[in-house]
Coordinates of C-alpha atoms and ligand atoms in Angstrom, one line a residue:
M1 CA 24.7 18.0 15.4
S2 CA 28.0 16.6 14.1
R3 CA 28.6 18.2 10.7
D4 CA 32.4 17.7 10.9
Q5 CA 32.1 14.0 11.6
K6 CA 32.3 11.4 8.9
Y7 CA 29.5 9.0 9.4
D8 CA 29.5 5.4 8.3
A9 CA 26.2 5.9 6.7
I10 CA 23.7 8.7 5.9
V11 CA 20.2 7.6 5.4
V12 CA 18.2 10.2 3.4
G13 CA 14.4 10.0 4.1
G14 CA 12.7 9.2 7.4
G15 CA 9.8 7.2 6.0
H16 CA 9.4 3.7 7.5
N17 CA 12.0 2.2 5.2
G18 CA 14.7 4.8 6.1
L19 CA 14.1 4.2 9.8
V20 CA 14.3 0.4 9.3
A21 CA 17.6 0.8 7.3
A22 CA 19.1 3.2 9.8
T23 CA 18.3 1.0 12.8
Y24 CA 19.6 -2.2 11.2
L25 CA 22.9 -0.4 10.5
A26 CA 23.1 1.1 13.9
K27 CA 22.4 -2.2 15.6
A28 CA 25.4 -3.6 13.5
G29 CA 27.6 -0.9 15.1
K30 CA 27.6 1.7 12.4
N31 CA 27.3 5.4 13.2
V32 CA 24.3 6.6 11.3
L33 CA 22.7 9.9 10.5
L34 CA 19.2 10.1 9.1
L35 CA 18.1 13.2 7.3
E36 CA 14.4 13.8 6.8
G37 CA 13.2 16.7 4.6
A38 CA 9.8 17.1 6.4
S39 CA 9.3 18.3 9.9
E40 CA 8.0 14.9 10.9
L41 CA 9.0 11.3 10.3
G42 CA 6.9 8.7 8.6
G43 CA 6.4 9.7 5.0
A44 CA 3.4 7.8 3.7
T45 CA 3.0 6.0 7.1
T46 CA 1.7 8.7 9.3
S47 CA -1.3 9.2 11.5
V48 CA -2.8 12.7 11.9
R49 CA -5.8 14.5 13.5
P50 CA -7.2 15.9 10.2
F51 CA -10.2 17.4 12.0
P52 CA -8.5 19.0 15.0
E53 CA -11.6 19.5 17.1
Y54 CA -12.2 15.8 17.0
D55 CA -9.8 13.5 18.9
A56 CA -9.5 11.0 16.1
R57 CA -6.0 10.0 14.7
L58 CA -6.4 8.7 11.2
S59 CA -3.8 6.9 9.1
R60 CA -3.6 9.7 6.6
Y61 CA -2.1 7.8 3.7
S62 CA -1.3 4.0 4.1
Y63 CA -3.8 2.2 6.3
L64 CA -3.4 -1.6 6.2
V65 CA -0.4 -3.8 6.7
S66 CA 0.4 -7.1 5.0
L67 CA 3.9 -7.0 3.6
L68 CA 5.8 -6.3 6.8
P69 CA 7.7 -9.5 7.7
D70 CA 7.5 -10.7 11.4
Q71 CA 11.3 -11.0 11.2
I72 CA 11.8 -7.3 10.9
V73 CA 9.5 -6.6 13.8
A74 CA 11.4 -9.1 15.9
D75 CA 14.9 -8.1 14.7
L76 CA 14.3 -4.4 15.5
G77 CA 12.4 -5.1 18.7
I78 CA 9.5 -2.9 17.9
N79 CA 6.3 -3.1 19.9
F80 CA 3.8 -3.0 17.0
K81 CA 0.8 -5.2 16.5
T82 CA -1.5 -5.7 13.6
L83 CA -5.0 -7.1 14.1
E84 CA -6.9 -9.6 11.9
R85 CA -10.1 -8.5 10.3
S86 CA -12.8 -11.2 10.6
I87 CA -14.3 -10.1 7.3
A88 CA -12.1 -10.0 4.2
S89 CA -14.5 -8.1 1.9
Y90 CA -18.0 -7.1 1.1
T91 CA -19.1 -6.1 -2.4
P92 CA -22.6 -4.6 -2.8
Y93 CA -24.3 -5.4 -6.1
K94 CA -27.6 -4.8 -7.8
S95 CA -29.5 -7.8 -9.1
G96 CA -32.5 -6.5 -11.0
A97 CA -34.4 -4.3 -8.5
K98 CA -32.8 -6.1 -5.6
D99 CA -29.7 -4.9 -3.7
G100 CA -27.4 -7.7 -2.6
G101 CA -23.8 -8.1 -1.4
L102 CA -21.0 -10.7 -1.6
L103 CA -19.7 -11.2 1.9
I104 CA -16.4 -13.0 2.1
S105 CA -15.0 -14.0 5.6
Q106 CA -11.3 -14.1 6.3
N107 CA -11.6 -17.8 6.6
W108 CA -14.0 -19.7 4.4
D109 CA -17.3 -20.4 6.3
D110 CA -21.0 -21.2 5.7
R111 CA -21.9 -17.5 5.6
T112 CA -19.4 -17.0 2.7
A113 CA -20.6 -20.1 0.9
D114 CA -24.2 -18.8 1.2
S115 CA -23.2 -15.5 -0.1
F116 CA -21.5 -17.0 -3.2
R117 CA -24.6 -19.2 -3.8
E118 CA -26.9 -16.2 -3.6
L119 CA -24.9 -14.3 -6.1
T120 CA -24.1 -17.1 -8.6
G121 CA -26.9 -19.5 -8.1
G122 CA -24.7 -22.5 -7.2
D123 CA -21.6 -23.7 -5.4
Q124 CA -19.2 -23.9 -8.3
E125 CA -17.8 -20.3 -8.1
G126 CA -17.2 -20.6 -4.4
K127 CA -15.3 -23.8 -4.9
K128 CA -13.2 -22.2 -7.6
W129 CA -12.5 -19.3 -5.3
Q130 CA -11.2 -21.6 -2.5
E131 CA -9.0 -23.5 -5.0
F132 CA -7.5 -20.4 -6.5
Y133 CA -6.7 -18.8 -3.2
N134 CA -5.4 -22.1 -1.6
E135 CA -3.0 -22.4 -4.5
I136 CA -1.8 -18.8 -4.0
A137 CA -1.5 -19.4 -0.2
V138 CA 1.1 -22.1 -0.8
L139 CA 3.1 -19.8 -3.1
A140 CA 2.9 -17.0 -0.5
E141 CA 4.2 -19.2 2.2
R142 CA 7.1 -20.4 0.1
I143 CA 8.1 -17.1 -1.5
A144 CA 7.9 -14.7 1.5
P145 CA 11.2 -15.7 3.1
Y146 CA 13.0 -14.9 -0.1
M147 CA 12.0 -11.2 0.2
L148 CA 14.7 -10.8 2.9
Q149 CA 17.5 -12.7 1.1
P150 CA 19.7 -11.8 -1.8
L151 CA 17.9 -11.9 -5.2
K152 CA 17.8 -15.0 -7.3
S153 CA 17.3 -15.4 -11.0
A154 CA 13.7 -16.2 -12.2
A155 CA 14.8 -19.7 -13.1
D156 CA 16.4 -20.5 -9.7
L157 CA 13.5 -19.0 -7.7
K158 CA 10.9 -20.8 -9.9
S159 CA 12.7 -24.1 -9.3
E160 CA 13.1 -23.6 -5.5
I161 CA 9.4 -22.6 -5.1
A162 CA 8.5 -25.8 -7.0
L163 CA 4.9 -24.7 -7.9
P164 CA 5.3 -24.5 -11.7
E165 CA 1.5 -24.0 -12.5
V166 CA 1.0 -21.3 -9.9
W167 CA 4.2 -19.6 -10.9
K168 CA 3.0 -19.6 -14.5
F169 CA -0.3 -17.9 -13.7
M170 CA 1.1 -15.5 -11.2
M171 CA 4.3 -14.4 -13.1
E172 CA 3.9 -15.3 -16.8
R173 CA 0.3 -15.0 -18.0
P174 CA -1.7 -11.8 -17.7
I175 CA -3.6 -12.1 -14.5
G176 CA -6.7 -10.7 -16.1
E177 CA -6.8 -13.6 -18.5
V178 CA -6.3 -16.1 -15.6
I179 CA -9.1 -14.6 -13.6
R180 CA -11.5 -14.7 -16.5
E181 CA -10.6 -18.3 -17.1
R182 CA -11.0 -19.3 -13.4
F183 CA -14.2 -17.4 -12.6
Q184 CA -17.5 -16.8 -14.5
D185 CA -19.1 -14.1 -12.5
D186 CA -18.3 -10.5 -13.1
V187 CA -18.5 -9.5 -9.4
V188 CA -16.3 -12.4 -8.3
R189 CA -13.8 -11.7 -11.1
G190 CA -13.7 -8.1 -10.0
V191 CA -13.1 -8.8 -6.3
A192 CA -10.1 -10.9 -7.4
L193 CA -8.8 -8.4 -9.9
T194 CA -8.8 -5.5 -7.5
D195 CA -5.7 -6.7 -5.9
A196 CA -3.9 -6.4 -9.2
L197 CA -4.8 -2.7 -9.6
I198 CA -4.3 -1.0 -6.2
G199 CA -2.1 2.0 -6.9
T200 CA -1.3 0.7 -10.4
F201 CA -2.8 2.4 -13.5
T202 CA -2.9 -0.5 -15.8
S203 CA -5.2 -2.9 -17.6
A204 CA -5.9 -6.4 -16.3
Q205 CA -4.1 -7.7 -19.5
D206 CA -0.8 -6.2 -18.6
L207 CA 1.9 -8.1 -16.6
Q208 CA 2.3 -5.0 -14.5
A209 CA -1.1 -6.0 -13.0
N210 CA 0.5 -9.4 -12.1
R211 CA 3.3 -7.7 -10.1
C212 CA 0.7 -5.7 -8.2
F213 CA -1.4 -8.8 -7.6
L214 CA 1.6 -10.8 -6.4
Y215 CA 2.6 -8.1 -3.8
H216 CA -1.0 -8.0 -2.6
L217 CA -1.1 -11.7 -1.9
I218 CA 2.2 -12.9 -0.5
G219 CA 2.7 -10.5 2.4
N220 CA 4.5 -12.1 5.4
G221 CA 3.7 -15.5 4.0
T222 CA -0.1 -15.2 4.3
G223 CA -1.1 -12.2 2.1
Q224 CA -3.5 -11.2 4.9
W225 CA -4.2 -7.4 5.1
R226 CA -4.2 -6.5 8.8
V227 CA -5.1 -3.4 10.8
P228 CA -2.2 -1.5 12.4
Q229 CA -3.1 -1.2 16.1
G230 CA -3.1 2.5 17.0
G231 CA -3.0 3.5 13.3
M232 CA -0.1 3.6 10.9
G233 CA 1.5 6.4 13.1
A234 CA 2.0 3.8 15.9
F235 CA 4.5 2.0 13.6
V236 CA 6.5 5.1 13.0
T237 CA 6.5 6.0 16.7
E238 CA 8.0 2.6 17.5
L239 CA 10.6 2.8 14.6
N240 CA 11.7 6.2 15.8
R241 CA 12.0 4.8 19.4
V242 CA 14.3 1.9 18.4
A243 CA 16.3 4.1 16.0
L244 CA 17.1 6.5 18.8
L245 CA 17.7 3.7 21.2
N246 CA 20.3 2.2 18.9
G247 CA 22.1 5.6 18.5
V248 CA 20.8 6.8 15.1
E249 CA 21.1 10.6 14.9
I250 CA 18.0 12.1 13.3
E251 CA 17.7 15.5 11.7
L252 CA 14.3 16.8 10.6
D253 CA 13.6 19.7 8.2
S254 CA 16.8 18.5 6.4
K255 CA 15.9 18.1 2.8
V256 CA 18.9 16.9 0.8
V257 CA 19.4 19.1 -2.2
G258 CA 23.0 18.3 -3.2
L259 CA 24.9 15.0 -3.5
D260 CA 28.5 14.3 -4.4
S261 CA 30.2 10.9 -4.5
G262 CA 33.8 9.9 -4.9
P263 CA 36.0 6.9 -4.3
S264 CA 36.0 7.3 -0.5
G265 CA 32.4 8.1 0.1
V266 CA 29.5 10.6 -0.3
A267 CA 28.8 14.2 0.7
V268 CA 25.3 15.7 1.0
T269 CA 24.0 19.3 1.3
T270 CA 20.7 20.2 2.8
S271 CA 18.4 23.0 1.8
A272 CA 19.6 24.9 4.9
G273 CA 23.2 24.7 3.6
D274 CA 24.4 22.0 6.1
K275 CA 26.9 19.5 4.7
Y276 CA 27.5 16.0 5.9
V277 CA 29.9 13.3 4.7
A278 CA 29.7 9.5 5.0
T279 CA 31.1 6.3 3.6
D280 CA 27.8 5.2 2.3
L281 CA 24.5 6.8 1.4
L282 CA 21.2 5.0 1.6
F283 CA 18.5 6.9 -0.2
A284 CA 15.0 6.1 1.1
G285 CA 13.1 8.6 -1.0
A286 CA 12.0 7.9 -4.5
P287 CA 14.5 6.7 -7.1
Q288 CA 13.4 9.5 -9.4
T289 CA 14.6 12.1 -6.7
L290 CA 17.9 10.3 -6.3
A291 CA 18.4 10.3 -10.1
K292 CA 17.8 14.0 -10.2
L293 CA 20.3 14.6 -7.3
R294 CA 22.9 12.6 -9.2
G295 CA 22.2 14.5 -12.5
Q296 CA 20.8 11.4 -14.2
G297 CA 17.6 10.8 -16.1
A298 CA 14.7 9.5 -13.9
P299 CA 13.7 5.9 -14.3
S300 CA 10.5 5.6 -16.3
S301 CA 7.4 4.6 -14.3
L302 CA 3.6 4.7 -14.4
E303 CA 2.1 7.6 -12.6
G304 CA 0.0 7.3 -9.4
S305 CA -3.7 6.8 -10.0
Q306 CA -5.5 6.8 -6.7
M307 CA -7.6 9.2 -4.6
K308 CA -7.4 8.8 -0.8
I309 CA -10.4 10.1 1.1
N310 CA -10.4 10.1 4.9
M311 CA -13.7 10.5 6.8
L312 CA -14.9 10.8 10.4
L313 CA -18.5 9.6 10.8
S314 CA -21.0 10.3 13.6
R315 CA -22.3 6.8 12.9
L316 CA -22.0 4.1 10.2
P317 CA -24.4 4.5 7.3
R318 CA -27.1 1.8 6.7
L319 CA -26.9 -0.1 3.4
K320 CA -29.6 -0.7 0.8
S321 CA -28.9 -4.4 0.9
G322 CA -29.9 -4.4 4.6
V323 CA -26.6 -6.0 5.7
D324 CA -25.3 -4.9 9.1
P325 CA -22.8 -2.0 8.3
K326 CA -20.6 -3.4 11.0
L327 CA -20.1 -6.4 8.8
A328 CA -20.0 -4.6 5.5
F329 CA -17.3 -2.1 6.5
A330 CA -15.2 -4.3 8.7
G331 CA -13.3 -5.8 5.7
T332 CA -12.6 -4.2 2.3
F333 CA -15.8 -2.7 0.9
H334 CA -15.7 -2.8 -2.9
V335 CA -17.7 -0.4 -5.0
N336 CA -17.9 -0.5 -8.8
E337 CA -15.3 -3.2 -8.9
T338 CA -16.7 -5.8 -11.2
Y339 CA -14.2 -7.0 -13.7
S340 CA -15.9 -5.1 -16.5
Q341 CA -16.3 -1.9 -14.5
L342 CA -12.6 -2.0 -13.6
E343 CA -11.6 -2.4 -17.3
N344 CA -14.1 0.2 -18.4
A345 CA -12.9 2.7 -15.7
Y346 CA -9.3 2.2 -16.9
Q347 CA -10.3 2.9 -20.5
V348 CA -12.2 6.1 -19.5
A349 CA -9.4 7.4 -17.4
K350 CA -6.9 6.6 -20.1
R351 CA -8.9 8.7 -22.5
G352 CA -8.6 11.6 -20.1
D353 CA -11.9 11.6 -18.1
I354 CA -12.7 10.9 -14.5
P355 CA -14.7 7.6 -14.5
S356 CA -18.2 8.4 -13.3
D357 CA -18.6 4.8 -11.9
L358 CA -15.4 5.3 -9.9
P359 CA -14.0 2.0 -8.5
L360 CA -13.5 2.3 -4.7
E361 CA -12.0 0.3 -1.8
M362 CA -13.2 1.3 1.6
Y363 CA -12.8 0.1 5.2
C364 CA -13.5 1.1 8.7
H365 CA -10.5 1.1 11.0
T366 CA -12.4 1.6 14.2
L367 CA -14.5 -1.5 13.8
T368 CA -11.3 -3.5 14.4
D369 CA -9.3 -1.0 16.5
P370 CA -11.2 1.7 18.2
T371 CA -8.1 3.0 20.0
I372 CA -7.5 5.7 17.4
L373 CA -10.6 7.5 18.7
S374 CA -11.0 9.1 22.1
P375 CA -13.2 7.0 24.5
E376 CA -15.8 9.7 24.3
L377 CA -16.0 9.6 20.5
S378 CA -16.1 5.8 20.6
Q379 CA -18.9 5.9 23.1
R380 CA -20.9 8.3 20.9
G381 CA -20.7 5.8 18.1
F382 CA -18.2 7.7 15.9
H383 CA -16.2 5.7 13.3
T384 CA -13.5 6.4 10.7
L385 CA -13.9 5.5 7.1
T386 CA -11.0 5.2 4.5
L387 CA -11.7 5.4 0.8
F388 CA -9.1 4.5 -1.8
G389 CA -10.3 5.4 -5.3
L390 CA -8.8 3.6 -8.3
H391 CA -8.1 4.7 -11.8
T392 CA -7.7 8.4 -11.2
P393 CA -4.2 9.0 -12.7
A394 CA -2.3 12.2 -12.0
A395 CA -2.7 13.4 -15.6
L396 CA -6.4 14.0 -14.9
F397 CA -5.5 16.6 -12.3
D398 CA -2.8 18.5 -14.1
A399 CA -4.9 21.2 -15.9
D400 CA -7.1 22.1 -12.9
P401 CA -5.9 20.3 -9.7
S402 CA -8.6 21.6 -7.4
G403 CA -11.5 21.4 -9.9
A404 CA -10.5 17.9 -10.9
K405 CA -10.2 17.0 -7.2
D406 CA -13.8 18.2 -6.6
A407 CA -15.0 16.3 -9.6
A408 CA -13.3 13.1 -8.4
K409 CA -14.6 13.5 -4.9
S410 CA -18.2 13.9 -6.3
A411 CA -17.7 10.8 -8.4
A412 CA -16.5 8.9 -5.4
I413 CA -19.4 10.0 -3.2
S414 CA -22.1 9.3 -5.8
S415 CA -20.5 5.9 -6.6
L416 CA -20.7 5.0 -2.9
N417 CA -24.1 6.4 -2.3
Q418 CA -25.6 4.1 -4.9
Y419 CA -25.4 1.4 -2.3
L420 CA -26.2 3.4 0.9
E421 CA -29.6 3.9 2.5
D422 CA -28.1 6.9 4.4
P423 CA -26.1 9.1 1.9
I424 CA -22.6 9.4 3.3
E425 CA -22.9 13.2 3.7
S426 CA -25.7 12.6 6.2
V427 CA -23.4 10.6 8.6
L428 CA -20.2 12.6 8.3
A429 CA -19.2 14.4 11.5
V430 CA -19.8 18.2 11.3
C431 CA -17.0 20.6 12.3
S432 CA -17.8 23.8 14.2
D433 CA -17.4 25.9 11.1
G434 CA -20.1 23.8 9.4
S435 CA -17.7 21.9 7.2
L436 CA -17.9 18.1 7.0
A437 CA -15.2 15.9 8.4
I438 CA -13.8 14.7 5.0
E439 CA -10.3 15.2 3.5
V440 CA -9.3 14.3 -0.1
K441 CA -5.8 13.6 -1.4
S442 CA -5.2 13.4 -5.1
P443 CA -2.0 12.0 -6.8
I444 CA -0.9 15.6 -7.2
D445 CA -1.3 16.2 -3.4
L446 CA 0.8 13.1 -2.7
D447 CA 3.5 14.4 -5.0
N448 CA 3.4 17.8 -3.3
D449 CA 3.0 16.6 0.3
L450 CA 5.2 13.5 0.3
G451 CA 7.4 13.7 -2.8
L452 CA 5.8 10.5 -4.3
P453 CA 6.6 11.0 -8.0
R454 CA 3.3 11.9 -9.8
G455 CA 1.6 10.4 -6.7
N456 CA 2.9 6.8 -7.3
I457 CA 2.3 5.1 -3.9
F458 CA 5.2 2.7 -4.6
H459 CA 7.6 5.4 -5.7
R460 CA 7.8 3.6 -9.1
D461 CA 6.4 0.5 -10.8
L462 CA 6.6 -2.7 -8.8
D463 CA 9.1 -5.3 -10.1
F464 CA 8.9 -9.1 -9.7
P465 CA 11.0 -10.3 -6.8
F466 CA 13.6 -11.9 -9.0
L467 CA 16.2 -11.0 -11.6
D468 CA 15.3 -11.4 -15.3
G469 CA 18.8 -11.8 -16.6
T470 CA 19.0 -8.4 -18.3
E471 CA 19.7 -6.4 -15.1
L472 CA 22.6 -4.8 -13.4
T473 CA 24.8 -7.7 -12.5
A474 CA 25.7 -6.0 -9.2
L475 CA 22.0 -6.2 -8.2
N476 CA 22.3 -8.6 -5.3
W477 CA 20.0 -7.2 -2.7
G478 CA 18.0 -5.0 -5.1
S479 CA 19.3 -1.9 -3.5
E480 CA 22.6 -1.4 -5.3
T481 CA 23.2 1.4 -7.9
D482 CA 26.0 2.0 -10.3
D483 CA 27.8 3.9 -7.5
A484 CA 29.4 1.6 -5.0
H485 CA 28.6 4.0 -2.2
I486 CA 24.9 4.7 -3.0
F487 CA 22.0 2.4 -2.2
L488 CA 18.3 2.6 -2.7
A489 CA 16.5 2.0 0.6
G490 CA 13.0 3.1 -0.2
A491 CA 9.9 1.6 -1.8
G492 CA 11.4 2.1 -5.3
A493 CA 14.1 -0.5 -4.6
R494 CA 13.6 -4.0 -6.0
R495 CA 11.0 -5.8 -3.7
G496 CA 10.1 -2.4 -2.1
G497 CA 6.6 -0.9 -2.4
G498 CA 4.0 -0.9 0.4
V499 CA 4.5 -0.8 4.1
S500 CA 7.0 -3.6 4.5
G501 CA 10.4 -2.3 5.6
I502 CA 11.9 -4.8 3.2
A503 CA 13.6 -2.2 1.1
G504 CA 15.2 -0.7 4.3
H505 CA 16.3 -4.1 5.5
N506 CA 17.8 -5.1 2.2
A507 CA 19.7 -1.9 1.7
A508 CA 21.2 -2.2 5.2
M509 CA 22.2 -5.8 4.3
A510 CA 23.8 -4.7 1.1
V511 CA 25.9 -2.1 3.0
L512 CA 26.9 -4.7 5.6
A513 CA 27.7 -7.2 2.9
K514 CA 30.5 -4.9 1.7
D515 CA 32.4 -5.2 5.0
Ligands
FAD1 C1 -2.6 7.1 0.0 C2 -1.7 5.9 0.2 C3 -2.3 4.7 0.6 C4 -1.4 3.6 0.8 N1 -2.0 2.5 1.4 C5 -1.1 1.5 1.7 C6 -1.6 0.4 2.5 O1 -2.7 0.5 3.0 N2 -0.7 -0.6 2.8 C7 0.6 -0.6 2.2 O2 1.3 -1.6 2.5 N3 1.0 0.4 1.5 C8 0.2 1.5 1.2 N4 0.7 2.6 0.5 C9 2.1 2.5 0.0 C10 3.1 2.7 1.2 O3 2.6 3.7 2.1 C11 4.4 3.2 0.6 O4 4.8 2.4 -0.5 C12 5.5 3.2 1.7 O5 5.0 3.8 2.9 C13 6.8 3.9 1.2 O6 7.6 3.9 2.3 P1 9.1 4.5 2.2 O7 9.7 4.6 3.5 O8 9.9 3.7 1.2 O9 8.9 6.0 1.5 P2 8.0 7.2 2.0 O10 7.0 6.9 2.9 O11 7.7 7.9 0.7 O12 9.1 8.1 2.7 C14 10.1 8.8 2.1 C15 10.6 9.9 3.0 O13 11.8 10.5 2.4 C16 11.7 11.9 2.6 N5 12.5 12.5 1.5 C17 12.3 12.3 0.2 N6 13.3 13.0 -0.5 C18 14.1 13.6 0.5 C19 15.2 14.4 0.4 N7 15.8 14.8 -0.8 N8 15.8 14.8 1.6 C20 15.3 14.3 2.8 N9 14.2 13.6 2.9 C21 13.6 13.2 1.7 C22 10.2 12.2 2.5 O14 9.9 13.4 3.1 C23 9.6 11.0 3.2 O15 9.4 11.2 4.6 C24 -0.1 3.7 0.4 C25 0.5 4.9 0.0 C26 -0.4 6.0 -0.1 C27 0.2 7.3 -0.6

């Protein structure tokens, strides 16, 4: 440990963005210290063995990758692969007494066309679906490279993207309005709308939903959500390897509790009382935490609004619709996510109640990548199941965190069981103490365990990836602050949010641009 040394840069926070920032700087010849408050690296990108007697390493928090640019993987030389899911989504529905399901393949095919026809009675909605997503695919391809470049103004970016109609419906008109205009069916509308609400407690009519929608559809130029091979922890293992290889010094259990800045640089103090100095500080925790350390008011933001439930199953449950569970759970499995159910759940949660028809997103990692299970568990037919529940804002958990968590868990389970022939409890692996292999994380847990302010999975509200003219003129990379030596390198930076490394890359570029 070199406490007397002055570093070129100190990176605070060893989530994936902090590791990306530190490695880019070290590769550029800077001497870099990374301080992580927890005893492990990774932040929201970790894999753990939540049920220790079972050799199953689950992505505890984040679980799918879309936003990570290939360029970052190549620049850093990490050996990390993501795998395509052949199924994009399955949405079970009830039609009178009949149980059905909308199955959408990753690439449009006859099976998808049949499924749309069965739901809507014709081909029109399927055609509109293809048109809508083909238009967005062109935008994704054109806009993605800009995520790793200095920011542009809205007018300049709009003109360079040269898709005025798509720009208008993605950035300027409420996405809920656009979806209702483009589609007639409540289920189809809901499948589209979900991408606007993941981790964002808002109505479909609010432009905040557009920001969320955009980030869910432009990742790496395709918007495809892919499975991290080996689980999310494999990403962090590789980032740690290349950070060390390039000479980054890493200190765990080093929570930064004090920060001073002057004309020649910054000084930080950890909770253990250690002091370090550097020319620049890249803060890869939440902007709210940085503001507090600097004695400033926290930037305003929506609170987190999701439940994360991790499960280990002894087998996949059968569905009432009769579809093969290996198809249904291979992509994103939507529950209670028709357009009207999503809007209704938002209103119920806003009034202060846990929605009984809880909207859920689920997927089975092991159908695409069994390597997170031991060969023995795989052979016995075990699977993992990830459940991400929407519209459960932190405020619902304040008065009685554990009681509300139990209530939200019950709502999630009964919502899911509406569509299952085998209730989910009947297929959960059983631990030797008789407990079921299921763990639940509320927004309050995310705040306590990871320091995500009020459980916001993106640290703070997502922003559009351009400047609107009223912002800090020094905002070039989206990482700059009003202190020339302090940069935001975590998800809360402009264009951060999600597992992307973009905030880390851009903060490193902002520091290097000063030289
Ligand atoms: C339940 C859940 C599911 C998600 N699912 C997905 C998904 O499937 N796909 C996706 O793209 N995104 C997903 N996300 C969002 C994504 O995981 C995050 O936006 C992203 O990982 C943030 O990365 P980061 O490195 O910026 O910050 P974090 O992962 O939050 O890491 C910040 C690190 O900084 C440390 N730190 C904070 N303050 C200090 C301090 N004072 N001193 C020292 N260290 C400090 C923390 O301990 C932490 O390790 C999900 C998030 C959650 C919580």
